[in-house]
Coordinates of C-alpha atoms in Angstrom, one line a residue:
M1 CA 124.2 -6.9 57.9
M2 CA 124.0 -3.0 57.0
K3 CA 120.2 -3.2 56.9
S4 CA 120.0 -4.7 59.7
M5 CA 121.9 -2.5 61.9
S6 CA 120.4 0.7 60.2
F7 CA 117.2 -0.7 61.0
L8 CA 118.1 -1.4 64.5
A9 CA 119.2 2.2 65.1
L10 CA 116.5 3.5 63.6
A11 CA 114.3 1.2 65.9
I12 CA 116.3 2.6 68.9
T13 CA 115.9 6.3 67.9
F14 CA 112.1 5.9 67.4
I15 CA 111.7 4.4 71.0
F16 CA 113.3 6.9 72.6
F17 CA 111.4 9.7 70.6
N18 CA 108.4 8.2 71.5
N19 CA 109.6 7.9 75.4
S20 CA 110.9 11.5 75.7
L21 CA 107.4 12.2 74.6
A22 CA 105.8 10.0 76.8
T23 CA 107.5 11.4 80.1
A24 CA 106.8 14.6 79.3
V25 CA 104.3 16.2 81.8
T26 CA 101.3 18.1 80.4
Y27 CA 99.7 21.0 82.3
N28 CA 96.2 22.4 80.7
V29 CA 95.7 26.0 82.4
L30 CA 92.1 25.3 82.6
D31 CA 92.7 22.6 84.9
L32 CA 94.5 25.4 87.3
G33 CA 91.3 27.5 86.9
A34 CA 91.7 29.2 83.4
K35 CA 89.1 31.0 81.9
R36 CA 88.5 31.5 78.4
D37 CA 85.8 33.7 78.0
G38 CA 88.6 36.5 77.1
K39 CA 86.9 38.3 80.6
T40 CA 88.2 36.5 83.3
D41 CA 91.6 37.5 84.6
S42 CA 93.6 33.9 83.7
T43 CA 96.9 35.5 84.8
K44 CA 97.5 32.8 87.5
S45 CA 96.8 29.7 86.1
F46 CA 99.5 30.8 83.7
V47 CA 101.6 31.7 87.0
T48 CA 101.2 28.6 88.1
A49 CA 101.6 26.6 85.1
W50 CA 104.9 28.2 84.6
A51 CA 106.2 27.5 88.1
T52 CA 105.1 23.8 88.2
A53 CA 106.8 22.9 84.7
C54 CA 110.0 25.2 85.4
G55 CA 110.4 23.1 88.6
S56 CA 109.2 19.8 86.9
M57 CA 112.6 17.3 86.8
K58 CA 110.9 16.0 83.7
P59 CA 109.8 17.6 80.0
A60 CA 107.1 20.0 80.9
I61 CA 104.2 21.2 78.2
I62 CA 101.9 24.0 79.3
Y63 CA 98.8 23.2 77.2
V64 CA 96.4 26.3 75.9
P65 CA 93.2 24.8 74.6
T66 CA 90.9 26.8 72.4
G67 CA 89.3 30.1 73.3
R68 CA 90.1 33.6 74.4
Y69 CA 92.2 34.5 77.8
L70 CA 92.5 37.9 79.3
I71 CA 96.3 37.8 80.7
Q72 CA 98.1 40.5 82.4
S73 CA 102.1 41.0 82.0
L74 CA 103.7 37.6 82.7
H75 CA 107.2 37.4 84.1
F76 CA 108.5 33.8 83.3
R77 CA 112.0 33.6 85.1
G78 CA 114.2 30.6 84.7
Q79 CA 116.6 29.1 85.9
C80 CA 114.6 26.1 85.7
Y81 CA 115.1 21.7 86.7
N82 CA 114.7 21.1 82.9
S83 CA 115.5 22.6 79.6
A84 CA 112.3 21.4 77.7
I85 CA 109.5 23.7 78.3
T86 CA 106.9 24.1 75.1
I87 CA 104.0 26.0 75.4
R88 CA 101.6 25.2 73.6
I89 CA 98.5 27.8 72.6
D90 CA 95.9 26.5 70.7
G91 CA 93.8 29.5 72.0
T92 CA 94.1 33.7 71.9
L93 CA 95.9 35.3 74.6
V94 CA 94.7 38.6 75.1
A95 CA 95.9 41.5 76.7
P96 CA 93.7 44.1 78.9
S97 CA 91.6 46.3 77.2
D98 CA 93.2 49.5 79.4
Y99 CA 96.3 50.0 77.4
G100 CA 97.8 51.3 81.3
V101 CA 97.6 47.8 82.8
I102 CA 100.9 46.5 80.7
G103 CA 101.6 49.3 78.9
N104 CA 103.9 50.8 82.1
P105 CA 105.6 47.5 83.0
G106 CA 107.4 47.6 79.0
N107 CA 106.4 43.8 78.7
W108 CA 103.6 42.2 78.2
L109 CA 104.8 38.2 78.1
L110 CA 108.8 38.1 79.5
F111 CA 110.8 35.4 79.1
E112 CA 114.4 35.8 81.3
G113 CA 117.2 33.5 82.0
V114 CA 115.0 30.1 80.6
S115 CA 116.4 27.6 78.3
G116 CA 115.2 24.8 75.9
V117 CA 111.7 27.0 76.1
T118 CA 109.1 26.7 72.6
V119 CA 106.3 28.7 72.1
R120 CA 104.3 27.2 69.9
G121 CA 100.7 28.2 67.6
G122 CA 98.3 30.4 68.7
I123 CA 97.4 34.0 68.9
L124 CA 99.0 36.8 70.8
D125 CA 96.3 40.0 70.8
G126 CA 98.3 43.2 72.1
Q127 CA 95.2 45.1 72.0
G128 CA 97.4 48.4 70.7
T129 CA 95.1 50.5 69.3
G130 CA 93.8 51.9 72.0
L131 CA 97.7 53.2 72.9
W132 CA 98.2 54.4 69.0
A133 CA 95.3 56.7 69.0
C134 CA 96.6 58.2 72.3
K135 CA 100.1 59.1 70.8
A136 CA 98.1 60.0 67.8
S137 CA 96.7 62.2 69.9
G138 CA 99.8 64.2 71.7
K139 CA 98.6 63.1 74.8
S140 CA 100.7 61.8 77.5
C141 CA 100.9 58.3 77.4
P142 CA 102.9 55.1 78.4
S143 CA 105.6 54.1 76.2
G144 CA 103.7 50.2 75.2
A145 CA 104.5 47.2 75.9
T146 CA 106.5 44.5 74.1
T147 CA 104.1 41.5 73.2
L148 CA 106.9 39.0 73.7
A149 CA 110.5 38.9 74.6
F150 CA 113.1 36.8 75.6
V151 CA 116.1 38.0 77.6
N152 CA 119.2 36.4 78.4
S153 CA 118.1 32.8 76.9
G154 CA 118.9 30.3 74.9
N155 CA 118.2 27.1 72.6
V156 CA 114.5 29.1 71.9
K157 CA 112.1 28.3 69.6
I158 CA 108.8 30.3 68.6
L159 CA 106.5 28.3 65.8
G160 CA 103.9 29.2 64.1
L161 CA 102.7 32.1 66.6
T162 CA 101.0 35.2 65.4
S163 CA 101.0 38.5 67.0
L164 CA 98.2 41.1 66.6
N165 CA 98.2 45.0 67.0
S166 CA 101.3 45.0 69.7
Q167 CA 101.2 48.7 72.0
M168 CA 104.8 48.6 70.6
F169 CA 107.4 45.8 69.5
H170 CA 105.9 42.4 68.9
I171 CA 108.4 39.9 69.3
V172 CA 112.3 41.3 70.8
V173 CA 115.3 38.8 71.4
N174 CA 117.5 40.4 73.4
G175 CA 121.1 38.8 74.7
C176 CA 119.8 35.1 73.5
R177 CA 121.9 32.5 71.5
D178 CA 120.5 29.7 69.6
V179 CA 117.0 30.8 68.6
K180 CA 114.5 29.9 65.8
I181 CA 111.9 31.9 65.0
Q182 CA 109.6 30.0 62.2
G183 CA 106.3 30.2 60.6
V184 CA 105.7 33.5 62.4
K185 CA 102.6 36.2 61.1
V186 CA 102.7 39.5 62.3
S187 CA 99.9 42.2 61.9
A188 CA 99.6 45.7 62.9
A189 CA 98.1 48.7 60.7
G190 CA 100.9 50.6 58.8
N191 CA 100.9 53.5 60.6
S192 CA 100.8 52.0 64.3
P193 CA 103.8 53.6 65.7
N194 CA 107.0 51.6 66.9
T195 CA 105.4 48.5 66.4
D196 CA 108.5 46.5 65.0
G197 CA 107.8 43.0 64.0
I198 CA 110.9 41.2 65.0
H199 CA 113.8 42.9 67.0
V200 CA 117.0 41.6 67.9
Q201 CA 120.0 42.9 69.7
L202 CA 123.4 41.5 71.4
S203 CA 122.4 37.7 70.0
S204 CA 124.0 35.1 68.3
G205 CA 122.5 32.6 66.1
V206 CA 119.1 33.9 65.6
T207 CA 117.1 32.3 62.5
I208 CA 114.0 34.2 61.0
L209 CA 112.0 31.6 58.4
N210 CA 109.2 31.2 56.5
S211 CA 107.0 34.4 58.1
K212 CA 105.0 37.2 57.3
I213 CA 104.9 40.6 58.7
S214 CA 102.7 43.4 58.1
T215 CA 102.8 46.3 61.1
G216 CA 103.9 50.2 60.9
D217 CA 107.8 50.1 61.8
D218 CA 110.5 47.5 60.6
C219 CA 109.6 44.3 59.6
V220 CA 113.0 43.0 61.4
S221 CA 115.3 45.4 63.4
I222 CA 118.9 44.4 63.8
G223 CA 120.0 46.3 67.0
P224 CA 123.9 46.2 68.2
G225 CA 125.7 43.4 69.1
T226 CA 124.1 41.2 66.4
T227 CA 126.0 38.1 64.9
N228 CA 125.1 35.2 62.8
L229 CA 122.0 36.2 62.1
W230 CA 119.8 34.2 58.9
I231 CA 117.0 35.8 57.4
E232 CA 115.2 33.3 54.8
N233 CA 111.7 33.4 53.2
V234 CA 110.0 36.4 54.7
L235 CA 107.1 38.8 53.5
C236 CA 107.2 42.3 54.5
G237 CA 104.8 44.6 54.3
P238 CA 103.7 47.5 55.3
G239 CA 106.2 48.4 57.1
H240 CA 109.6 50.1 57.1
G241 CA 111.5 47.3 56.0
I242 CA 114.6 45.4 57.3
S243 CA 116.9 47.4 59.3
I244 CA 120.3 47.5 60.7
G245 CA 120.3 50.0 63.0
S246 CA 119.5 52.2 64.5
L247 CA 123.1 52.6 65.4
A248 CA 125.2 55.2 67.4
K249 CA 122.6 55.9 69.9
D250 CA 125.7 55.2 71.9
F251 CA 128.9 56.0 72.4
E252 CA 129.9 52.3 73.4
E253 CA 128.2 50.3 71.1
A254 CA 128.7 46.5 69.9
G255 CA 129.1 45.5 66.0
V256 CA 126.6 43.9 64.0
Q257 CA 128.2 40.9 61.7
N258 CA 127.4 38.1 59.8
V259 CA 124.2 39.0 58.4
T260 CA 122.5 37.1 56.0
V261 CA 118.8 38.3 54.5
K262 CA 118.0 36.3 51.6
T263 CA 114.6 35.5 49.7
V264 CA 112.6 38.1 50.9
T265 CA 109.9 40.0 49.0
F266 CA 109.1 43.9 50.3
T267 CA 105.7 45.4 49.4
G268 CA 104.3 48.7 49.7
T269 CA 107.2 49.5 51.9
Q270 CA 109.0 52.5 53.3
N271 CA 112.3 51.1 52.8
G272 CA 113.7 47.8 51.8
V273 CA 117.3 46.6 53.0
R274 CA 118.2 49.4 55.1
I275 CA 121.4 50.1 57.3
K276 CA 121.1 53.2 60.2
A277 CA 123.1 55.1 62.2
W278 CA 122.9 58.6 64.0
G279 CA 125.5 60.9 62.8
R280 CA 127.3 60.7 66.0
P281 CA 131.0 59.5 67.5
S282 CA 130.6 55.4 68.1
T283 CA 132.9 52.6 68.5
G284 CA 130.3 50.1 66.1
F285 CA 130.2 48.7 63.1
V286 CA 128.9 46.6 60.9
K287 CA 130.4 43.9 58.5
S288 CA 130.0 41.2 56.1
V289 CA 126.3 41.1 55.5
I290 CA 124.6 40.2 52.4
F291 CA 120.9 40.8 51.0
Q292 CA 120.3 38.4 48.3
H293 CA 117.1 37.1 46.2
I294 CA 115.2 40.3 47.0
T295 CA 112.1 41.6 45.4
M296 CA 111.2 45.2 45.5
I297 CA 107.1 45.9 45.2
N298 CA 106.8 49.6 44.9
V299 CA 109.2 50.3 47.8
Q300 CA 109.9 54.1 48.6
N301 CA 113.7 53.4 49.7
P302 CA 114.6 49.9 48.0
I303 CA 118.5 49.9 49.1
I304 CA 119.9 52.7 51.6
I305 CA 122.8 53.4 53.7
D306 CA 121.9 56.3 56.0
Q307 CA 124.6 57.4 58.1
N308 CA 122.8 60.6 59.3
Y309 CA 119.7 58.9 60.3
C310 CA 117.5 61.5 62.5
P311 CA 113.6 60.7 61.6
N312 CA 111.4 63.9 61.1
N313 CA 114.7 66.2 61.5
L314 CA 114.3 66.9 65.4
N315 CA 117.0 66.8 67.8
C316 CA 119.5 65.9 65.0
P317 CA 123.1 65.2 66.4
G318 CA 124.5 67.2 63.4
Q319 CA 127.9 65.2 64.5
V320 CA 130.0 62.4 61.8
S321 CA 129.3 59.2 62.4
G322 CA 131.8 56.8 63.7
V323 CA 130.0 53.6 62.7
K324 CA 132.6 51.6 60.2
I325 CA 130.3 50.2 57.3
S326 CA 132.0 47.2 55.5
D327 CA 131.5 44.1 53.0
I328 CA 128.0 44.7 52.3
V329 CA 127.1 42.5 49.4
Y330 CA 123.8 43.4 47.4
Q331 CA 122.9 40.4 45.2
D332 CA 120.0 39.5 42.8
I333 CA 117.8 42.4 44.1
H334 CA 115.1 43.6 41.1
G335 CA 111.6 45.3 41.2
S336 CA 109.8 48.7 41.6
S337 CA 110.7 51.7 43.4
A338 CA 108.2 53.9 44.5
T339 CA 110.6 57.2 43.8
Q340 CA 113.2 57.9 41.8
I341 CA 116.2 57.4 43.9
A342 CA 116.3 53.8 44.3
L343 CA 120.0 53.1 45.3
K344 CA 121.5 55.7 48.3
F345 CA 124.2 55.4 50.2
D346 CA 125.3 58.3 52.5
C347 CA 128.0 57.4 54.2
S348 CA 130.1 59.2 57.0
K349 CA 132.7 61.4 55.7
K350 CA 135.4 60.5 58.5
N351 CA 134.5 56.3 58.2
P352 CA 133.2 55.9 54.4
C353 CA 131.6 52.8 53.5
S354 CA 133.9 50.5 52.1
G355 CA 133.7 47.1 50.4
I356 CA 130.2 47.3 49.1
R357 CA 129.4 44.8 46.2
L358 CA 126.6 45.1 43.8
E359 CA 125.7 42.1 41.9
D360 CA 122.5 41.9 39.5
V361 CA 120.6 44.5 41.0
K362 CA 117.8 45.6 38.4
L363 CA 115.2 48.7 40.1
S364 CA 112.9 50.7 38.0
Y365 CA 110.9 53.9 38.8
M366 CA 107.7 54.2 36.9
A367 CA 109.0 51.4 34.2
Q368 CA 112.1 53.5 33.6
P369 CA 115.8 53.0 35.3
A370 CA 116.4 54.5 38.6
E371 CA 118.9 56.7 39.7
A372 CA 121.1 56.2 42.2
S373 CA 123.0 58.3 44.7
C374 CA 126.3 57.9 46.5
V375 CA 128.4 60.0 49.2
N376 CA 131.4 58.8 50.9
A377 CA 130.7 54.6 49.4
G378 CA 133.2 52.5 47.7
G379 CA 132.8 48.8 46.3
T380 CA 132.4 47.3 42.7
S381 CA 129.8 45.8 40.9
L382 CA 129.2 42.7 38.5
G383 CA 126.4 41.6 36.0
L384 CA 123.6 44.0 35.0
I385 CA 123.4 46.6 37.4
E386 CA 120.3 49.3 37.4
P387 CA 120.9 52.6 38.1
T388 CA 124.0 53.1 36.9
N389 CA 126.7 52.2 39.6
C390 CA 127.7 55.2 41.7
L391 CA 130.4 53.6 43.8
L392 CA 134.0 55.1 44.2
V393 CA 136.3 52.0 43.1

């Protein structure tokens, strides 16, 4: 009897699932006038596809077949009449070669106020090399565009996407809830400026899984107001590591809490796991963070907390950081440092770091135990710790 009931339940689930797929309406951008030659502007076709899908009462699929599609800045707005829109990309979306076209608006592909959107597959080519060269030359240049941004949205999935050569940030999640990023590949030159792989801020319930990020800035940057973030099985390098911050840009600032970073390999990066805050007053905080099962391969700063953050020592505030950092766990972290000091906690004199816990940390420098540096940092250690623990108990 139980087997019969189980079979019946499974059959009903299967029928429901297939019916829900069958009711989805598909909009092929080629049918709406898009050209896949990489030269003809196909922006209007994507605008039409979104307007139709968003206005549909049924689940909708926007399908982008193989080919290269030249796209200018797009703003996909909610609220839609359904909460199940999938953008399935088998081709490549290409930004204009003139970096000023999308560099001034600040976003290339922007989703705002949407719910239940999935971006699946495909390649986004931001063609950012021209803007990087402009910035390197010291000329007056646009700040640049984020390739893909979700703002004030929920129940979002980004699956199997590749982002190439973004002008600035590759993927941004801002003011969102329940976002899954899985199987993503990010690629940009190691010297490309401000090309963070994935940036999360003011968001809750974000997961980043099974991804490979090679870029010129942070592989993942975690901004103020980020809570319940899970990062697992990520390859990072080149890049600046995985960073919480920079914080204390503003005095009134939301905190960062409940962050887990596990099973990550850093290769040749500037930093490994980093928390950074400007040296100025702030209401911000960082607490309940776990860095676990981390491998470092020739990383310049494998473990670092920097509460006197000031890149290139230009226009440093020179004040005491108000950000409170507590309950940070470093567990099972091993590998090699490219510098002698592999563990550096430079914390605030006014708000010392507290509750730091080191468990089974082994980092070497040139095949010898590395060194540690602690300023205004307190906590405990467990198991083998190399370099020698310098935390104040």
